[in-house]
């Protein structure tokens, strides 16, 4: 997506996957690290830097998604993609490392909630009608 943007190309599918992904997983990493620290986990410099860089990821996605134009059809496809990721992470068991496995249920429920909120946002933002240029 960065290369496309550098060459002034627009590809709403790739951009929407990238922007929703950095929002969701930026906040996901911050949630996991914060939960670990708040329940007595050690705070290491590298973890603080990871927390800050993931905050930057989420903010970047929130800024960029505001200017992207896409169809409701594409919003629905990406919303389904977000839920598919949750299914693969928490039903199939492919989720990234959790520093405190006791938080698994809370992380799963929060992640599904994030998918729902992001999905609602992109659905509301999506343009009505089908515009083939929006794919």
mmCIF file of N, CA and C in Angstrom:
data_model
loop_
_atom_site.group_PDB
_atom_site.id
_atom_site.type_symbol
_atom_site.label_atom_id
_atom_site.label_comp_id
_atom_site.label_asym_id
_atom_site.label_seq_id
_atom_site.Cartn_x
_atom_site.Cartn_y
_atom_site.Cartn_z
ATOM 1 N N UNK A 1 0.836 -1.185 0.000
ATOM 2 C CA UNK A 1 0.000 0.000 0.000
ATOM 3 C C UNK A 1 0.880 1.247 0.000
ATOM 4 N N UNK A 2 1.957 1.222 0.753
ATOM 5 C CA UNK A 2 2.854 2.376 0.784
ATOM 6 C C UNK A 2 3.424 2.633 -0.606
ATOM 7 N N UNK A 3 3.830 1.580 -1.304
ATOM 8 C CA UNK A 3 4.344 1.768 -2.660
ATOM 9 C C UNK A 3 3.275 2.328 -3.587
ATOM 10 N N UNK A 4 2.050 1.824 -3.456
ATOM 11 C CA UNK A 4 0.959 2.364 -4.275
ATOM 12 C C UNK A 4 0.775 3.856 -4.003
ATOM 13 N N UNK A 5 0.793 4.232 -2.740
ATOM 14 C CA UNK A 5 0.625 5.640 -2.391
ATOM 15 C C UNK A 5 1.780 6.496 -2.905
ATOM 16 N N UNK A 6 2.996 5.958 -2.850
ATOM 17 C CA UNK A 6 4.145 6.706 -3.349
ATOM 18 C C UNK A 6 4.032 6.973 -4.845
ATOM 19 N N UNK A 7 3.374 6.071 -5.573
ATOM 20 C CA UNK A 7 3.179 6.244 -7.008
ATOM 21 C C UNK A 7 1.799 6.815 -7.340
ATOM 22 N N UNK A 8 1.140 7.384 -6.332
ATOM 23 C CA UNK A 8 -0.163 8.041 -6.496
ATOM 24 C C UNK A 8 -1.221 7.115 -7.090
ATOM 25 N N UNK A 9 -1.184 5.863 -6.688
ATOM 26 C CA UNK A 9 -2.178 4.884 -7.121
ATOM 27 C C UNK A 9 -3.130 4.617 -5.964
ATOM 28 N N UNK A 10 -4.387 4.398 -6.296
ATOM 29 C CA UNK A 10 -5.403 4.105 -5.288
ATOM 30 C C UNK A 10 -5.913 2.691 -5.528
ATOM 31 N N UNK A 11 -5.924 1.896 -4.488
ATOM 32 C CA UNK A 11 -6.491 0.547 -4.553
ATOM 33 C C UNK A 11 -7.252 0.326 -3.247
ATOM 34 N N UNK A 12 -8.544 0.683 -3.226
ATOM 35 C CA UNK A 12 -9.312 0.648 -1.980
ATOM 36 C C UNK A 12 -9.285 -0.704 -1.253
ATOM 37 N N UNK A 13 -9.267 -1.819 -1.968
ATOM 38 C CA UNK A 13 -9.232 -3.120 -1.298
ATOM 39 C C UNK A 13 -7.966 -3.257 -0.462
ATOM 40 N N UNK A 14 -6.811 -3.064 -1.087
ATOM 41 C CA UNK A 14 -5.546 -3.191 -0.355
ATOM 42 C C UNK A 14 -5.444 -2.152 0.757
ATOM 43 N N UNK A 15 -5.871 -0.937 0.446
ATOM 44 C CA UNK A 15 -5.778 0.126 1.440
ATOM 45 C C UNK A 15 -6.691 -0.152 2.628
ATOM 46 N N UNK A 16 -7.902 -0.606 2.381
ATOM 47 C CA UNK A 16 -8.818 -0.868 3.484
ATOM 48 C C UNK A 16 -8.338 -2.032 4.348
ATOM 49 N N UNK A 17 -7.774 -3.069 3.724
ATOM 50 C CA UNK A 17 -7.191 -4.175 4.502
ATOM 51 C C UNK A 17 -6.047 -3.650 5.367
ATOM 52 N N UNK A 18 -5.181 -2.840 4.778
ATOM 53 C CA UNK A 18 -4.031 -2.324 5.525
ATOM 54 C C UNK A 18 -4.467 -1.401 6.654
ATOM 55 N N UNK A 19 -5.362 -0.472 6.372
ATOM 56 C CA UNK A 19 -5.754 0.509 7.377
ATOM 57 C C UNK A 19 -6.519 -0.137 8.527
ATOM 58 N N UNK A 20 -7.467 -1.019 8.208
ATOM 59 C CA UNK A 20 -8.191 -1.688 9.297
ATOM 60 C C UNK A 20 -7.262 -2.603 10.079
ATOM 61 N N UNK A 21 -6.316 -3.220 9.381
ATOM 62 C CA UNK A 21 -5.366 -4.103 10.058
ATOM 63 C C UNK A 21 -4.476 -3.368 11.046
ATOM 64 N N UNK A 22 -3.930 -2.226 10.639
ATOM 65 C CA UNK A 22 -3.047 -1.505 11.569
ATOM 66 C C UNK A 22 -3.827 -0.900 12.724
ATOM 67 N N UNK A 23 -5.083 -0.522 12.477
ATOM 68 C CA UNK A 23 -5.906 -0.028 13.586
ATOM 69 C C UNK A 23 -6.151 -1.154 14.582
ATOM 70 N N UNK A 24 -6.658 -2.271 14.077
ATOM 71 C CA UNK A 24 -7.027 -3.381 14.962
ATOM 72 C C UNK A 24 -5.819 -3.951 15.698
ATOM 73 N N UNK A 25 -4.753 -4.249 14.980
ATOM 74 C CA UNK A 25 -3.626 -4.904 15.628
ATOM 75 C C UNK A 25 -2.712 -3.925 16.360
ATOM 76 N N UNK A 26 -2.788 -2.649 16.017
ATOM 77 C CA UNK A 26 -2.103 -1.649 16.836
ATOM 78 C C UNK A 26 -2.732 -1.596 18.219
ATOM 79 N N UNK A 27 -4.068 -1.475 18.243
ATOM 80 C CA UNK A 27 -4.763 -1.462 19.532
ATOM 81 C C UNK A 27 -4.663 -2.817 20.239
ATOM 82 N N UNK A 28 -4.646 -3.907 19.485
ATOM 83 C CA UNK A 28 -4.545 -5.247 20.075
ATOM 84 C C UNK A 28 -3.250 -5.370 20.879
ATOM 85 N N UNK A 29 -2.141 -4.980 20.270
ATOM 86 C CA UNK A 29 -0.847 -5.090 20.958
ATOM 87 C C UNK A 29 -0.808 -4.198 22.196
ATOM 88 N N UNK A 30 -1.370 -2.991 22.081
ATOM 89 C CA UNK A 30 -1.417 -2.100 23.240
ATOM 90 C C UNK A 30 -2.250 -2.718 24.364
ATOM 91 N N UNK A 31 -3.365 -3.324 24.013
ATOM 92 C CA UNK A 31 -4.236 -3.986 24.983
ATOM 93 C C UNK A 31 -3.503 -5.121 25.692
ATOM 94 N N UNK A 32 -2.858 -5.969 24.917
ATOM 95 C CA UNK A 32 -2.170 -7.123 25.505
ATOM 96 C C UNK A 32 -1.046 -6.669 26.430
ATOM 97 N N UNK A 33 -0.240 -5.728 25.986
ATOM 98 C CA UNK A 33 0.860 -5.241 26.828
ATOM 99 C C UNK A 33 0.340 -4.529 28.069
ATOM 100 N N UNK A 34 -0.685 -3.697 27.909
ATOM 101 C CA UNK A 34 -1.249 -2.987 29.064
ATOM 102 C C UNK A 34 -1.831 -3.967 30.072
ATOM 103 N N UNK A 35 -2.550 -4.967 29.596
ATOM 104 C CA UNK A 35 -3.116 -5.978 30.492
ATOM 105 C C UNK A 35 -2.038 -6.727 31.248
ATOM 106 N N UNK A 36 -0.948 -7.021 30.564
ATOM 107 C CA UNK A 36 0.182 -7.707 31.201
ATOM 108 C C UNK A 36 0.774 -6.845 32.314
ATOM 109 N N UNK A 37 0.981 -5.575 32.025
ATOM 110 C CA UNK A 37 1.561 -4.674 33.033
ATOM 111 C C UNK A 37 0.613 -4.454 34.201
ATOM 112 N N UNK A 38 -0.673 -4.279 33.917
ATOM 113 C CA UNK A 38 -1.645 -3.983 34.976
ATOM 114 C C UNK A 38 -1.885 -5.170 35.908
ATOM 115 N N UNK A 39 -1.497 -6.355 35.478
ATOM 116 C CA UNK A 39 -1.669 -7.533 36.331
ATOM 117 C C UNK A 39 -0.339 -8.024 36.903
ATOM 118 N N UNK A 40 0.623 -7.114 36.992
ATOM 119 C CA UNK A 40 1.876 -7.438 37.677
ATOM 120 C C UNK A 40 3.019 -7.851 36.787
ATOM 121 N N UNK A 41 2.847 -7.843 35.487
ATOM 122 C CA UNK A 41 3.948 -8.187 34.584
ATOM 123 C C UNK A 41 5.021 -7.121 34.596
ATOM 124 N N UNK A 42 6.235 -7.542 34.326
ATOM 125 C CA UNK A 42 7.351 -6.598 34.324
ATOM 126 C C UNK A 42 7.253 -5.662 33.129
ATOM 127 N N UNK A 43 7.660 -4.422 33.361
ATOM 128 C CA UNK A 43 7.688 -3.417 32.299
ATOM 129 C C UNK A 43 9.133 -3.304 31.822
ATOM 130 N N UNK A 44 9.357 -3.656 30.572
ATOM 131 C CA UNK A 44 10.692 -3.571 29.977
ATOM 132 C C UNK A 44 10.704 -2.447 28.948
ATOM 133 N N UNK A 45 11.856 -1.878 28.736
ATOM 134 C CA UNK A 45 11.997 -0.784 27.776
ATOM 135 C C UNK A 45 11.482 -1.180 26.399
ATOM 136 N N UNK A 46 11.844 -2.355 25.936
ATOM 137 C CA UNK A 46 11.433 -2.782 24.594
ATOM 138 C C UNK A 46 9.906 -2.913 24.501
ATOM 139 N N UNK A 47 9.279 -3.341 25.594
ATOM 140 C CA UNK A 47 7.816 -3.439 25.592
ATOM 141 C C UNK A 47 7.165 -2.064 25.528
ATOM 142 N N UNK A 48 7.758 -1.095 26.210
ATOM 143 C CA UNK A 48 7.234 0.276 26.149
ATOM 144 C C UNK A 48 7.373 0.804 24.724
ATOM 145 N N UNK A 49 8.505 0.530 24.078
ATOM 146 C CA UNK A 49 8.700 0.968 22.699
ATOM 147 C C UNK A 49 7.712 0.261 21.763
ATOM 148 N N UNK A 50 7.458 -1.021 22.013
ATOM 149 C CA UNK A 50 6.441 -1.740 21.222
ATOM 150 C C UNK A 50 5.067 -1.112 21.413
ATOM 151 N N UNK A 51 4.726 -0.772 22.647
ATOM 152 C CA UNK A 51 3.439 -0.148 22.940
ATOM 153 C C UNK A 51 3.308 1.169 22.171
ATOM 154 N N UNK A 52 4.361 1.993 22.218
ATOM 155 C CA UNK A 52 4.331 3.288 21.545
ATOM 156 C C UNK A 52 4.267 3.137 20.020
ATOM 157 N N UNK A 53 5.023 2.188 19.474
ATOM 158 C CA UNK A 53 4.999 2.006 18.024
ATOM 159 C C UNK A 53 3.642 1.480 17.556
ATOM 160 N N UNK A 54 3.001 0.652 18.363
ATOM 161 C CA UNK A 54 1.670 0.166 18.002
ATOM 162 C C UNK A 54 0.614 1.263 18.150
ATOM 163 N N UNK A 55 0.808 2.163 19.087
ATOM 164 C CA UNK A 55 -0.061 3.339 19.161
ATOM 165 C C UNK A 55 0.066 4.135 17.865
ATOM 166 N N UNK A 56 1.290 4.307 17.396
ATOM 167 C CA UNK A 56 1.521 5.000 16.128
ATOM 168 C C UNK A 56 0.849 4.295 14.961
ATOM 169 N N UNK A 57 0.908 2.963 14.941
ATOM 170 C CA UNK A 57 0.232 2.197 13.889
ATOM 171 C C UNK A 57 -1.257 2.496 13.877
ATOM 172 N N UNK A 58 -1.877 2.416 15.052
ATOM 173 C CA UNK A 58 -3.323 2.615 15.144
ATOM 174 C C UNK A 58 -3.708 4.032 14.719
ATOM 175 N N UNK A 59 -2.952 5.012 15.172
ATOM 176 C CA UNK A 59 -3.239 6.406 14.809
ATOM 177 C C UNK A 59 -3.058 6.606 13.306
ATOM 178 N N UNK A 60 -2.020 6.028 12.739
ATOM 179 C CA UNK A 60 -1.792 6.123 11.298
ATOM 180 C C UNK A 60 -2.991 5.580 10.524
ATOM 181 N N UNK A 61 -3.476 4.414 10.916
ATOM 182 C CA UNK A 61 -4.637 3.830 10.251
ATOM 183 C C UNK A 61 -5.876 4.695 10.389
ATOM 184 N N UNK A 62 -6.093 5.260 11.586
ATOM 185 C CA UNK A 62 -7.247 6.125 11.805
ATOM 186 C C UNK A 62 -7.185 7.383 10.944
ATOM 187 N N UNK A 63 -5.995 7.916 10.752
ATOM 188 C CA UNK A 63 -5.838 9.113 9.917
ATOM 189 C C UNK A 63 -6.083 8.770 8.450
ATOM 190 N N UNK A 64 -5.463 7.700 7.975
ATOM 191 C CA UNK A 64 -5.538 7.367 6.554
ATOM 192 C C UNK A 64 -6.921 6.875 6.126
ATOM 193 N N UNK A 65 -7.611 6.145 6.994
ATOM 194 C CA UNK A 65 -8.918 5.599 6.612
ATOM 195 C C UNK A 65 -9.948 6.707 6.423
ATOM 196 N N UNK A 66 -9.741 7.829 7.064
ATOM 197 C CA UNK A 66 -10.698 8.942 6.962
ATOM 198 C C UNK A 66 -10.797 9.502 5.554
ATOM 199 N N UNK A 67 -9.730 9.412 4.771
ATOM 200 C CA UNK A 67 -9.729 10.007 3.435
ATOM 201 C C UNK A 67 -9.957 8.984 2.322
ATOM 202 N N UNK A 68 -10.126 7.721 2.683
ATOM 203 C CA UNK A 68 -10.311 6.667 1.677
ATOM 204 C C UNK A 68 -11.783 6.558 1.297
ATOM 205 N N UNK A 69 -12.046 6.444 0.011
ATOM 206 C CA UNK A 69 -13.407 6.261 -0.490
ATOM 207 C C UNK A 69 -13.556 4.809 -0.949
ATOM 208 N N UNK A 70 -14.646 4.161 -0.525
ATOM 209 C CA UNK A 70 -14.872 2.764 -0.879
ATOM 210 C C UNK A 70 -16.356 2.467 -0.797
ATOM 211 N N UNK A 71 -16.741 1.353 -1.393
ATOM 212 C CA UNK A 71 -18.158 0.986 -1.437
ATOM 213 C C UNK A 71 -18.573 0.231 -0.171
ATOM 214 N N UNK A 72 -19.872 0.182 0.072
ATOM 215 C CA UNK A 72 -20.405 -0.606 1.186
ATOM 216 C C UNK A 72 -20.120 -2.086 0.961
ATOM 217 N N UNK A 73 -20.142 -2.525 -0.289
ATOM 218 C CA UNK A 73 -19.810 -3.921 -0.591
ATOM 219 C C UNK A 73 -18.401 -4.246 -0.108
ATOM 220 N N UNK A 74 -17.458 -3.381 -0.422
ATOM 221 C CA UNK A 74 -16.076 -3.583 0.023
ATOM 222 C C UNK A 74 -15.991 -3.520 1.545
ATOM 223 N N UNK A 75 -16.736 -2.615 2.161
ATOM 224 C CA UNK A 75 -16.761 -2.525 3.630
ATOM 225 C C UNK A 75 -17.253 -3.845 4.226
ATOM 226 N N UNK A 76 -18.301 -4.418 3.637
ATOM 227 C CA UNK A 76 -18.823 -5.699 4.127
ATOM 228 C C UNK A 76 -17.819 -6.833 3.974
ATOM 229 N N UNK A 77 -17.105 -6.848 2.848
ATOM 230 C CA UNK A 77 -16.079 -7.880 2.625
ATOM 231 C C UNK A 77 -14.977 -7.762 3.662
ATOM 232 N N UNK A 78 -14.519 -6.551 3.911
ATOM 233 C CA UNK A 78 -13.437 -6.349 4.891
ATOM 234 C C UNK A 78 -13.919 -6.668 6.296
ATOM 235 N N UNK A 79 -15.171 -6.327 6.611
ATOM 236 C CA UNK A 79 -15.736 -6.659 7.919
ATOM 237 C C UNK A 79 -15.717 -8.176 8.111
ATOM 238 N N UNK A 80 -16.109 -8.898 7.076
ATOM 239 C CA UNK A 80 -16.037 -10.361 7.136
ATOM 240 C C UNK A 80 -14.610 -10.850 7.314
ATOM 241 N N UNK A 81 -13.659 -10.182 6.645
ATOM 242 C CA UNK A 81 -12.245 -10.527 6.769
ATOM 243 C C UNK A 81 -11.763 -10.343 8.222
ATOM 244 N N UNK A 82 -12.207 -9.270 8.872
ATOM 245 C CA UNK A 82 -11.831 -9.047 10.270
ATOM 246 C C UNK A 82 -12.318 -10.197 11.149
ATOM 247 N N UNK A 83 -13.567 -10.618 10.933
ATOM 248 C CA UNK A 83 -14.108 -11.737 11.717
ATOM 249 C C UNK A 83 -13.425 -13.057 11.373
ATOM 250 N N UNK A 84 -13.050 -13.240 10.116
ATOM 251 C CA UNK A 84 -12.312 -14.449 9.737
ATOM 252 C C UNK A 84 -10.979 -14.503 10.483
ATOM 253 N N UNK A 85 -10.311 -13.358 10.589
ATOM 254 C CA UNK A 85 -9.062 -13.305 11.365
ATOM 255 C C UNK A 85 -9.298 -13.706 12.813
ATOM 256 N N UNK A 86 -10.403 -13.227 13.400
ATOM 257 C CA UNK A 86 -10.712 -13.582 14.790
ATOM 258 C C UNK A 86 -10.973 -15.074 14.925
ATOM 259 N N UNK A 87 -11.706 -15.632 13.975
ATOM 260 C CA UNK A 87 -11.979 -17.077 13.983
ATOM 261 C C UNK A 87 -10.671 -17.864 13.927
ATOM 262 N N UNK A 88 -9.777 -17.465 13.026
ATOM 263 C CA UNK A 88 -8.503 -18.177 12.893
ATOM 264 C C UNK A 88 -7.642 -18.015 14.148
ATOM 265 N N UNK A 89 -7.668 -16.821 14.741
ATOM 266 C CA UNK A 89 -6.858 -16.579 15.936
ATOM 267 C C UNK A 89 -7.366 -17.345 17.146
ATOM 268 N N UNK A 90 -8.674 -17.316 17.388
ATOM 269 C CA UNK A 90 -9.181 -17.799 18.670
ATOM 270 C C UNK A 90 -9.925 -19.130 18.593
ATOM 271 N N UNK A 91 -10.348 -19.553 17.417
ATOM 272 C CA UNK A 91 -10.977 -20.873 17.302
ATOM 273 C C UNK A 91 -9.953 -21.888 16.812
ATOM 274 N N UNK A 92 -9.198 -21.502 15.792
ATOM 275 C CA UNK A 92 -8.170 -22.394 15.251
ATOM 276 C C UNK A 92 -6.909 -22.342 16.121
ATOM 277 N N UNK A 93 -6.666 -21.201 16.781
ATOM 278 C CA UNK A 93 -5.535 -21.098 17.708
ATOM 279 C C UNK A 93 -4.279 -20.485 17.116
ATOM 280 N N UNK A 94 -4.429 -19.610 16.131
ATOM 281 C CA UNK A 94 -3.264 -19.018 15.478
ATOM 282 C C UNK A 94 -2.893 -17.642 16.011
ATOM 283 N N UNK A 95 -3.487 -17.238 17.140
ATOM 284 C CA UNK A 95 -3.220 -15.899 17.663
ATOM 285 C C UNK A 95 -1.751 -15.733 18.031
ATOM 286 N N UNK A 96 -1.260 -14.491 17.989
ATOM 287 C CA UNK A 96 0.129 -14.220 18.387
ATOM 288 C C UNK A 96 0.355 -14.526 19.866
ATOM 289 N N UNK A 97 1.582 -14.487 20.246
ATOM 290 C CA UNK A 97 2.011 -14.754 21.617
ATOM 291 C C UNK A 97 1.301 -13.834 22.604
ATOM 292 N N UNK A 98 0.848 -14.413 23.691
ATOM 293 C CA UNK A 98 0.266 -13.642 24.793
ATOM 294 C C UNK A 98 1.191 -13.781 26.001
ATOM 295 N N UNK A 99 1.665 -12.665 26.560
ATOM 296 C CA UNK A 99 2.570 -12.768 27.707
ATOM 297 C C UNK A 99 1.892 -13.364 28.936
ATOM 298 N N UNK A 100 0.568 -13.261 29.025
ATOM 299 C CA UNK A 100 -0.168 -13.839 30.142
ATOM 300 C C UNK A 100 -1.365 -14.592 29.567
ATOM 301 N N UNK A 101 -1.247 -15.905 29.494
ATOM 302 C CA UNK A 101 -2.289 -16.715 28.853
ATOM 303 C C UNK A 101 -3.598 -16.700 29.639
ATOM 304 N N UNK A 102 -3.554 -16.275 30.907
ATOM 305 C CA UNK A 102 -4.785 -16.160 31.694
ATOM 306 C C UNK A 102 -5.727 -15.093 31.123
ATOM 307 N N UNK A 103 -5.199 -14.211 30.275
ATOM 308 C CA UNK A 103 -5.997 -13.130 29.683
ATOM 309 C C UNK A 103 -6.649 -13.540 28.367
ATOM 310 N N UNK A 104 -6.501 -14.805 27.969
ATOM 311 C CA UNK A 104 -6.958 -15.258 26.660
ATOM 312 C C UNK A 104 -8.411 -14.891 26.391
ATOM 313 N N UNK A 105 -9.313 -15.176 27.311
ATOM 314 C CA UNK A 105 -10.738 -14.910 27.087
ATOM 315 C C UNK A 105 -11.001 -13.410 26.956
ATOM 316 N N UNK A 106 -10.404 -12.613 27.825
ATOM 317 C CA UNK A 106 -10.597 -11.158 27.758
ATOM 318 C C UNK A 106 -10.045 -10.598 26.451
ATOM 319 N N UNK A 107 -8.886 -11.085 26.034
ATOM 320 C CA UNK A 107 -8.284 -10.618 24.780
ATOM 321 C C UNK A 107 -9.173 -11.016 23.601
ATOM 322 N N UNK A 108 -9.680 -12.256 23.610
ATOM 323 C CA UNK A 108 -10.544 -12.720 22.526
ATOM 324 C C UNK A 108 -11.801 -11.851 22.428
ATOM 325 N N UNK A 109 -12.467 -11.632 23.551
ATOM 326 C CA UNK A 109 -13.701 -10.841 23.529
ATOM 327 C C UNK A 109 -13.444 -9.398 23.115
ATOM 328 N N UNK A 110 -12.346 -8.836 23.563
ATOM 329 C CA UNK A 110 -12.013 -7.464 23.184
ATOM 330 C C UNK A 110 -11.659 -7.387 21.704
ATOM 331 N N UNK A 111 -10.954 -8.382 21.197
ATOM 332 C CA UNK A 111 -10.594 -8.399 19.782
ATOM 333 C C UNK A 111 -11.836 -8.487 18.904
ATOM 334 N N UNK A 112 -12.776 -9.341 19.269
ATOM 335 C CA UNK A 112 -14.024 -9.449 18.508
ATOM 336 C C UNK A 112 -14.801 -8.138 18.592
ATOM 337 N N UNK A 113 -14.761 -7.493 19.749
ATOM 338 C CA UNK A 113 -15.414 -6.190 19.896
ATOM 339 C C UNK A 113 -14.755 -5.143 19.002
ATOM 340 N N UNK A 114 -13.430 -5.179 18.906
ATOM 341 C CA UNK A 114 -12.729 -4.247 18.018
ATOM 342 C C UNK A 114 -13.131 -4.488 16.568
ATOM 343 N N UNK A 115 -13.241 -5.752 16.170
ATOM 344 C CA UNK A 115 -13.676 -6.066 14.803
ATOM 345 C C UNK A 115 -15.065 -5.508 14.547
ATOM 346 N N UNK A 116 -15.925 -5.624 15.532
ATOM 347 C CA UNK A 116 -17.290 -5.112 15.393
ATOM 348 C C UNK A 116 -17.287 -3.592 15.256
ATOM 349 N N UNK A 117 -16.539 -2.902 16.110
ATOM 350 C CA UNK A 117 -16.500 -1.434 16.050
ATOM 351 C C UNK A 117 -15.881 -0.930 14.751
ATOM 352 N N UNK A 118 -14.787 -1.545 14.337
ATOM 353 C CA UNK A 118 -14.155 -1.146 13.076
ATOM 354 C C UNK A 118 -15.098 -1.439 11.912
ATOM 355 N N UNK A 119 -15.753 -2.602 11.953
ATOM 356 C CA UNK A 119 -16.700 -2.954 10.901
ATOM 357 C C UNK A 119 -17.857 -1.979 10.817
ATOM 358 N N UNK A 120 -18.389 -1.600 11.960
ATOM 359 C CA UNK A 120 -19.479 -0.615 11.971
ATOM 360 C C UNK A 120 -19.012 0.723 11.404
ATOM 361 N N UNK A 121 -17.806 1.117 11.762
ATOM 362 C CA UNK A 121 -17.273 2.390 11.258
ATOM 363 C C UNK A 121 -17.128 2.352 9.741
ATOM 364 N N UNK A 122 -16.506 1.306 9.208
ATOM 365 C CA UNK A 122 -16.295 1.284 7.758
ATOM 366 C C UNK A 122 -17.617 1.092 7.020
ATOM 367 N N UNK A 123 -18.567 0.374 7.627
ATOM 368 C CA UNK A 123 -19.878 0.222 6.994
ATOM 369 C C UNK A 123 -20.572 1.580 6.885
ATOM 370 N N UNK A 124 -20.504 2.348 7.979
ATOM 371 C CA UNK A 124 -21.123 3.680 7.976
ATOM 372 C C UNK A 124 -20.432 4.599 6.976
ATOM 373 N N UNK A 125 -19.116 4.485 6.877
ATOM 374 C CA UNK A 125 -18.336 5.349 5.983
ATOM 375 C C UNK A 125 -18.459 4.929 4.527
ATOM 376 N N UNK A 126 -18.740 3.657 4.248
ATOM 377 C CA UNK A 126 -18.814 3.160 2.878
ATOM 378 C C UNK A 126 -19.859 3.888 2.060
ATOM 379 N N UNK A 127 -19.570 4.025 0.778
ATOM 380 C CA UNK A 127 -20.471 4.713 -0.133
ATOM 381 C C UNK A 127 -21.577 3.771 -0.587
ATOM 382 N N UNK A 128 -22.795 4.285 -0.670
ATOM 383 C CA UNK A 128 -23.902 3.479 -1.154
ATOM 384 C C UNK A 128 -23.743 3.236 -2.652
ATOM 385 N N UNK A 129 -24.288 2.106 -3.082
ATOM 386 C CA UNK A 129 -24.205 1.778 -4.498
ATOM 387 C C UNK A 129 -22.909 1.060 -4.800
ATOM 388 N N UNK A 130 -22.858 0.508 -5.961
ATOM 389 C CA UNK A 130 -21.664 -0.229 -6.386
ATOM 390 C C UNK A 130 -20.927 0.596 -7.420
ATOM 391 N N UNK A 131 -19.728 0.953 -7.079
ATOM 392 C CA UNK A 131 -18.874 1.707 -7.993
ATOM 393 C C UNK A 131 -17.684 0.811 -8.293
ATOM 394 N N UNK A 132 -17.580 0.334 -9.528
ATOM 395 C CA UNK A 132 -16.518 -0.603 -9.872
ATOM 396 C C UNK A 132 -15.139 -0.012 -9.653
ATOM 397 N N UNK A 133 -15.028 1.296 -9.652
ATOM 398 C CA UNK A 133 -13.730 1.933 -9.386
ATOM 399 C C UNK A 133 -13.345 1.822 -7.916
ATOM 400 N N UNK A 134 -14.293 1.423 -7.062
ATOM 401 C CA UNK A 134 -14.032 1.326 -5.623
ATOM 402 C C UNK A 134 -13.451 -0.025 -5.216
ATOM 403 N N UNK A 135 -13.203 -0.885 -6.150
ATOM 404 C CA UNK A 135 -12.651 -2.184 -5.802
ATOM 405 C C UNK A 135 -11.156 -2.073 -5.873
#
